[in-house]
Coordinates of C-alpha atoms and ligand atoms in Angstrom, one line a residue:
X1 CA -24.5 79.1 254.7
X2 CA -20.7 78.9 254.7
X3 CA -20.8 76.8 257.8
X4 CA -22.3 73.9 255.8
X5 CA -19.3 74.0 253.4
X6 CA -16.8 74.3 256.3
X7 CA -18.2 71.3 258.1
X8 CA -18.3 69.1 255.0
X9 CA -14.8 70.3 253.9
X10 CA -13.3 69.5 257.4
X11 CA -14.9 66.1 257.2
X12 CA -13.5 65.5 253.8
X13 CA -10.1 66.6 254.9
X14 CA -10.1 64.1 257.8
X15 CA -10.8 61.4 255.2
X16 CA -8.0 62.6 252.9
X17 CA -5.5 62.8 255.7
X18 CA -6.4 59.3 257.0
X19 CA -6.0 57.9 253.5
X20 CA -2.7 59.6 253.0
X21 CA -1.4 58.3 256.3
X22 CA -2.5 54.8 255.1
X23 CA -0.6 55.3 251.9
X24 CA 2.5 56.1 254.0
X25 CA 2.0 52.8 255.9
X26 CA 1.8 50.9 252.7
X27 CA 4.9 52.5 251.3
X28 CA 6.7 51.4 254.5
X29 CA 5.9 47.8 253.7
X30 CA 8.6 47.0 251.3
X31 CA 7.1 45.0 248.4
X32 CA 10.4 43.8 247.1
X33 CA 12.0 44.6 243.7
X34 CA 11.4 42.6 240.5
X35 CA 14.6 40.9 239.4
X36 CA 14.1 40.5 235.7
X37 CA 17.1 38.2 235.3
X38 CA 15.5 35.6 237.5
X39 CA 12.1 35.5 235.8
X40 CA 11.3 32.5 233.6
X41 CA 9.2 34.8 231.4
X42 CA 8.9 38.5 231.1
X43 CA 5.4 39.6 230.2
X44 CA 5.2 43.0 228.3
X45 CA 1.7 44.5 228.1
X46 CA 0.9 46.9 225.3
X47 CA -1.9 49.4 225.6
X48 CA -2.8 51.6 222.6
X49 CA -4.6 54.5 224.4
X50 CA -6.5 57.3 222.6
X51 CA -6.1 59.6 219.6
X52 CA -2.8 58.8 217.8
X53 CA -1.9 56.4 220.6
X54 CA -3.1 53.1 218.8
X55 CA -1.1 54.1 215.7
X56 CA 2.2 54.9 217.3
X57 CA 1.9 52.0 219.8
X58 CA 1.1 49.5 217.1
X59 CA 4.3 50.6 215.5
X60 CA 6.2 50.1 218.7
X61 CA 4.7 46.7 219.1
X62 CA 5.8 45.8 215.7
X63 CA 9.3 47.0 216.6
X64 CA 9.3 44.9 219.8
X65 CA 8.3 41.8 217.9
X66 CA 11.1 42.4 215.5
X67 CA 13.8 43.2 218.1
X68 CA 12.7 40.4 220.5
X69 CA 11.9 37.7 218.0
X70 CA 14.4 35.2 219.4
X71 CA 13.3 35.9 223.0
X72 CA 9.6 35.5 222.0
X73 CA 10.3 32.3 220.2
X74 CA 12.2 30.8 223.2
X75 CA 9.4 31.9 225.5
X76 CA 11.6 34.2 227.6
X77 CA 9.3 37.1 226.5
X78 CA 5.6 37.3 226.0
X79 CA 3.9 40.3 224.5
X80 CA 0.3 40.8 225.5
X81 CA -2.0 43.4 223.8
X82 CA -4.3 44.9 226.3
X83 CA -7.6 46.4 225.1
X84 CA -10.0 48.8 226.8
X85 CA -7.8 51.6 228.0
X86 CA -9.8 54.0 225.8
X87 CA -11.6 57.2 226.7
X88 CA -14.9 55.7 225.5
X89 CA -14.6 52.6 227.7
X90 CA -13.4 54.7 230.7
X91 CA -16.3 57.1 230.4
X92 CA -18.8 54.2 229.9
X93 CA -17.5 52.4 233.0
X94 CA -17.0 55.6 234.9
X95 CA -13.5 54.5 236.0
X96 CA -10.2 56.1 235.0
X97 CA -8.8 52.6 234.5
X98 CA -11.6 50.0 234.3
X99 CA -11.0 47.3 236.9
X100 CA -10.8 44.5 234.4
X101 CA -8.2 46.4 232.4
X102 CA -6.2 47.1 235.5
X103 CA -6.3 43.4 236.5
X104 CA -5.0 42.5 233.0
X105 CA -2.2 45.1 233.3
X106 CA -1.2 43.6 236.7
X107 CA -0.6 40.2 235.0
X108 CA 2.3 41.9 233.1
X109 CA 5.7 42.8 234.4
X110 CA 6.0 46.0 232.4
X111 CA 3.7 48.0 230.2
X112 CA 4.2 50.0 227.0
X113 CA 1.4 52.6 226.9
X114 CA 0.2 55.0 224.3
X115 CA -1.1 58.4 225.4
X116 CA -4.5 58.5 227.0
X117 CA -6.9 61.5 226.8
X118 CA -7.5 63.2 230.2
X119 CA -11.1 64.4 230.6
X120 CA -11.0 68.1 231.5
X121 CA -12.8 69.3 234.6
X122 CA -15.2 66.8 236.3
X123 CA -13.9 64.4 238.8
X124 CA -12.6 61.6 236.5
X125 CA -8.9 61.2 237.2
X126 CA -6.3 60.9 234.5
X127 CA -5.6 57.3 233.5
X128 CA -1.9 58.0 233.9
X129 CA -2.3 59.2 237.4
X130 CA -4.4 56.2 238.3
X131 CA -1.9 53.8 236.8
X132 CA 1.1 55.5 238.4
X133 CA -0.7 55.2 241.8
X134 CA -2.1 51.7 241.4
X135 CA 1.2 50.2 240.2
X136 CA 3.2 52.5 242.6
X137 CA 5.4 53.9 239.9
X138 CA 7.1 56.4 242.0
X139 CA 9.9 57.5 239.6
X140 CA 9.2 59.3 236.3
X141 CA 12.5 59.1 234.5
X142 CA 13.0 61.4 231.4
X143 CA 16.3 61.7 229.6
X144 CA 16.9 64.5 227.2
X145 CA 20.0 64.8 225.0
X146 CA 21.3 67.3 222.5
X147 CA 24.7 65.8 221.7
X148 CA 25.9 68.7 219.5
X149 CA 25.4 71.1 222.5
X150 CA 26.8 68.7 225.1
X151 CA 23.3 68.5 226.8
X152 CA 22.8 65.2 228.6
X153 CA 20.1 65.6 231.1
X154 CA 18.0 63.1 233.1
X155 CA 15.0 64.1 235.1
X156 CA 13.8 62.2 238.1
X157 CA 10.3 63.4 238.6
X158 CA 8.5 62.2 241.7
X159 CA 5.5 60.5 240.2
X160 CA 2.9 59.5 242.8
X161 CA 2.3 62.4 245.1
X162 CA 2.8 66.2 245.3
X163 CA 0.1 68.1 243.4
X164 CA -1.2 65.0 241.7
X165 CA -2.2 62.6 244.4
X166 CA -5.3 64.7 245.5
X167 CA -5.6 66.7 242.3
X168 CA -9.1 65.4 241.7
X169 CA -10.1 65.7 245.4
X170 CA -10.1 69.4 246.0
X171 CA -12.8 71.5 247.9
X172 CA -14.9 74.2 246.5
X173 CA -17.3 76.8 247.9
X174 CA -19.2 77.7 244.8
X175 CA -18.6 81.2 243.5
X176 CA -16.3 81.9 246.4
X177 CA -13.2 79.8 246.4
X178 CA -11.5 76.5 245.5
X179 CA -8.8 74.6 247.4
X180 CA -6.5 71.9 246.1
X181 CA -4.0 69.9 248.1
X182 CA -0.3 69.1 247.7
X183 CA 1.1 66.2 249.6
X184 CA 4.8 65.4 250.2
X185 CA 5.7 62.4 252.3
X186 CA 9.1 61.5 253.9
X187 CA 9.2 58.0 252.3
X188 CA 7.9 59.2 249.0
X189 CA 10.6 61.8 248.8
X190 CA 13.3 59.5 250.1
X191 CA 12.7 56.9 247.4
X192 CA 12.8 59.3 244.5
X193 CA 15.9 61.0 245.9
X194 CA 17.6 57.7 246.3
X195 CA 16.7 56.7 242.7
X196 CA 18.2 60.0 241.4
X197 CA 21.4 59.7 243.4
X198 CA 21.8 56.0 242.7
X199 CA 21.5 56.8 239.0
X200 CA 24.1 59.6 239.3
X201 CA 26.5 57.4 241.2
X202 CA 26.2 54.4 238.8
X203 CA 26.6 56.6 235.7
X204 CA 29.5 58.7 236.7
X205 CA 27.5 61.9 237.2
X206 CA 28.9 64.4 239.7
X207 CA 26.0 66.8 240.2
X208 CA 22.3 66.5 241.1
X209 CA 20.0 69.6 241.0
X210 CA 17.2 69.6 243.6
X211 CA 14.5 71.7 242.0
X212 CA 11.6 73.1 244.1
X213 CA 9.8 76.3 245.1
X214 CA 10.7 75.9 248.8
X215 CA 10.7 79.6 249.3
X216 CA 6.9 79.6 248.8
X217 CA 5.7 76.0 249.3
X218 CA 7.4 75.9 252.7
X219 CA 6.0 72.7 254.2
X220 CA 5.9 70.4 251.2
X221 CA 8.9 71.6 249.1
X222 CA 10.7 72.4 252.3
X223 CA 10.5 68.7 253.2
X224 CA 11.4 67.6 249.7
X225 CA 14.6 69.7 249.8
X226 CA 15.5 68.6 253.3
X227 CA 15.1 64.9 252.6
X228 CA 17.0 65.1 249.3
X229 CA 19.9 66.6 251.2
X230 CA 19.7 63.8 253.8
X231 CA 19.9 61.3 251.0
X232 CA 22.7 63.3 249.3
X233 CA 24.8 63.0 252.4
X234 CA 25.1 59.2 251.6
X235 CA 26.8 60.1 248.3
X236 CA 29.9 62.0 249.1
X237 CA 31.1 62.1 245.5
X238 CA 28.0 63.9 244.2
X239 CA 27.3 67.5 244.7
X240 CA 23.7 68.4 245.5
X241 CA 22.6 71.9 244.6
X242 CA 19.3 73.6 245.4
X243 CA 17.5 75.5 242.7
X244 CA 14.1 77.1 242.4
X245 CA 11.9 76.0 239.6
X246 CA 11.5 79.5 238.1
X247 CA 15.2 80.2 237.6
X248 CA 15.8 76.6 236.5
X249 CA 13.2 77.1 233.8
X250 CA 15.2 80.1 232.6
X251 CA 18.5 78.2 232.9
X252 CA 17.3 75.5 230.5
X253 CA 17.0 78.1 227.8
X254 CA 20.4 79.7 228.7
X255 CA 22.8 78.2 226.3
X256 CA 25.8 79.4 228.3
X257 CA 25.1 77.3 231.3
X258 CA 22.6 74.6 230.5
X259 CA 25.0 71.9 229.5
X260 CA 26.4 71.9 233.0
X261 CA 23.3 70.3 234.5
X262 CA 23.3 66.5 234.7
X263 CA 20.6 64.9 237.0
X264 CA 17.5 66.7 238.3
X265 CA 15.2 65.6 241.1
X266 CA 12.0 67.3 241.6
X267 CA 8.4 67.2 242.8
X268 CA 5.7 65.9 240.5
X269 CA 4.2 69.1 238.9
X270 CA 7.4 71.0 238.4
X271 CA 8.8 67.8 236.8
X272 CA 5.8 67.6 234.5
X273 CA 6.3 71.1 233.3
X274 CA 10.0 71.3 233.0
X275 CA 10.3 68.0 231.1
X276 CA 8.1 69.3 228.4
X277 CA 10.4 72.4 228.1
X278 CA 13.4 70.1 228.1
X279 CA 11.9 67.9 225.4
X280 CA 11.2 70.9 223.3
X281 CA 14.9 71.8 223.5
X282 CA 15.7 68.4 222.2
X283 CA 13.4 68.8 219.2
X284 CA 9.8 68.6 220.5
X285 CA 7.7 66.5 222.9
X286 CA 7.4 64.0 220.1
X287 CA 11.0 63.1 220.5
X288 CA 11.2 62.2 224.2
X289 CA 10.5 59.0 226.0
X290 CA 9.4 58.4 229.6
X291 CA 9.8 55.6 232.1
X292 CA 7.5 55.3 235.1
X293 CA 9.3 53.0 237.4
X294 CA 8.3 51.3 240.7
X295 CA 9.8 48.4 242.6
X296 CA 7.5 45.8 241.1
X297 CA 6.1 47.3 237.9
X298 CA 7.2 49.8 235.3
X299 CA 5.4 51.6 232.6
X300 CA 6.9 53.2 229.5
X301 CA 5.2 55.9 227.5
X302 CA 5.6 58.8 225.1
X303 CA 5.6 62.1 227.0
X304 CA 3.2 63.8 224.6
X305 CA -0.6 63.7 224.6
X306 CA -3.0 61.9 222.4
X307 CA -3.2 64.7 219.7
X308 CA -6.9 64.4 219.0
X309 CA -6.5 67.2 216.5
X310 CA -4.4 65.0 214.2
X311 CA -7.2 62.4 214.3
X312 CA -9.9 65.0 213.5
X313 CA -7.8 66.3 210.6
X314 CA -7.4 62.8 209.3
X315 CA -3.6 62.8 209.5
X316 CA -3.1 60.4 212.5
X317 CA -1.0 58.0 210.4
X318 CA 1.6 60.8 210.1
X319 CA 2.2 60.8 213.8
X320 CA 5.8 60.6 215.0
X321 CA 6.6 57.3 216.8
X322 CA 10.0 58.5 218.0
X323 CA 8.8 59.2 221.5
X324 CA 7.3 55.8 222.0
X325 CA 10.3 54.2 220.4
X326 CA 12.5 55.9 222.9
X327 CA 10.2 54.6 225.6
X328 CA 10.6 51.2 224.1
X329 CA 14.4 51.5 224.3
X330 CA 14.1 52.5 228.0
X331 CA 11.9 49.5 228.6
X332 CA 14.3 47.1 226.9
X333 CA 17.1 48.4 229.2
X334 CA 14.9 48.1 232.3
X335 CA 14.1 44.5 231.7
X336 CA 17.7 43.5 231.1
X337 CA 18.1 43.6 227.3
X338 CA 20.8 46.4 227.2
X339 CA 22.5 45.2 224.1
X340 CA 19.2 45.3 222.1
X341 CA 18.4 48.7 223.6
X342 CA 21.9 50.0 222.6
X343 CA 21.3 48.9 219.0
X344 CA 17.9 50.6 219.0
X345 CA 19.4 53.8 220.4
X346 CA 22.1 53.8 217.7
X347 CA 19.5 53.2 215.0
X348 CA 17.3 56.0 216.3
X349 CA 20.3 58.4 216.3
X350 CA 21.1 57.5 212.7
X351 CA 17.4 57.8 211.6
X352 CA 16.6 61.0 213.5
X353 CA 19.9 62.9 213.5
X354 CA 22.7 61.6 211.3
X355 CA 21.1 60.2 208.2
X356 CA 17.5 61.4 208.2
X357 CA 16.5 59.5 205.0
X358 CA 12.8 59.3 206.2
X359 CA 11.5 62.3 208.1
X360 CA 8.2 62.5 210.0
X361 CA 6.8 66.0 210.3
X362 CA 3.4 65.2 211.8
X363 CA 1.8 66.3 208.6
X364 CA 1.2 64.9 205.1
X365 CA 4.4 66.5 203.8
X366 CA 6.4 64.0 205.9
X367 CA 6.6 60.3 206.1
X368 CA 4.0 58.1 207.9
X369 CA 4.5 56.5 211.3
X370 CA 4.8 53.1 209.6
X371 CA 7.4 54.3 207.0
X372 CA 9.5 55.6 209.9
X373 CA 9.1 52.3 211.7
X374 CA 10.3 50.4 208.6
X375 CA 13.3 52.8 208.4
X376 CA 14.3 52.2 212.0
X377 CA 13.9 48.4 211.6
X378 CA 16.0 48.4 208.4
X379 CA 18.6 50.4 210.2
X380 CA 18.7 48.0 213.1
X381 CA 19.1 45.2 210.6
X382 CA 22.0 46.9 208.9
X383 CA 23.7 47.5 212.3
X384 CA 23.4 43.9 213.2
X385 CA 25.2 42.7 210.1
Ligands
IPM1 C1 2.8 63.5 231.5 C2 1.5 64.0 231.2 C3 0.5 63.6 232.3 C4 1.0 64.3 233.5 C5 -1.0 63.9 232.0 C6 -1.4 63.2 230.8 C7 -1.8 63.5 233.2 O1 1.4 65.4 231.0 O2 3.0 62.3 231.6 O3 3.7 64.4 231.6 O4 0.6 65.4 233.8 O5 1.8 63.7 234.3
MG2 MG1 3.3 66.3 231.0

């Protein structure tokens, strides 16, 4: 009886290994980097997603139209609303990202995306995972700041492999056992490590923490650590330190030492988990933005989920758009509008920390998403005068 499962699992593993080796080949063919300054027109796609997604994303789109009105008028920027990245459409088409939606996304240079619901169990992959893979968005960049405590962290989370790449392709022997796979490649690790160390070097950082569980995940995390150190050797002014994810998780809540950390580089799943912890330290997952960056495309999103509970309770309009606004700021910077991004950042600091005239609580006792959007835009306006 077990033989049957063993044979089919071995066959499946052969297929997975072959595919992953093909992925390595593809990574080796350098696709070239988009140079935004040389584009005649930058196309920004906007996808609403599920739950509170359409509400916060519509607000971010309104903000973009406001901030980029001159660029849109001159034709330098085009904003495209992309429909169909909804759980209903995905389930109906039985595709994590329906092919026509993906084709539409690929006509854009960058994407601003609302949270999408991930079906639990089953075999349907998360839309995020599909998009990150299809657009080869290998770096998940998540900054977290708590200025009054001197915390200025940036996480470089590997975004296309590790525990995620075959997360929907495990093997099961019913009522006996289940296997999942974790994949770490040389090229995949080298490119995320390079992104982290490049960032550190360009931004005057002196320290990069390489965070793994290499004492247990010996092959995959062992490779990750080794390659990060190889890359580190090309950056003599930056110290690379090894940490295990368990103690690093504790360190982030240790007020005596946490502000010493600067840049983190880590495999996919640890990055997923610890960036939620870090965002909570900053004020909640609703306050952090996230960039998914590849050589050709980039996607910017809130780090929180679609909050279906808020929709069920009829309070979706009270959702906090701060996270997607921070993602918008990261996007503006990425496509070359640093001055506009700086103004937005300053306005966000005023609105969320210094002045707080309009406060979103995620409930009816706070302001609505739209009221907060109005406040941010009015603050930008006053800063530009
Ligand atoms: C994130 C999210 C996603 C992830 C989910 C929605 C698949 O938690 O962006 O951190 O696990 O990467
Ligand atoms: Mg997450």
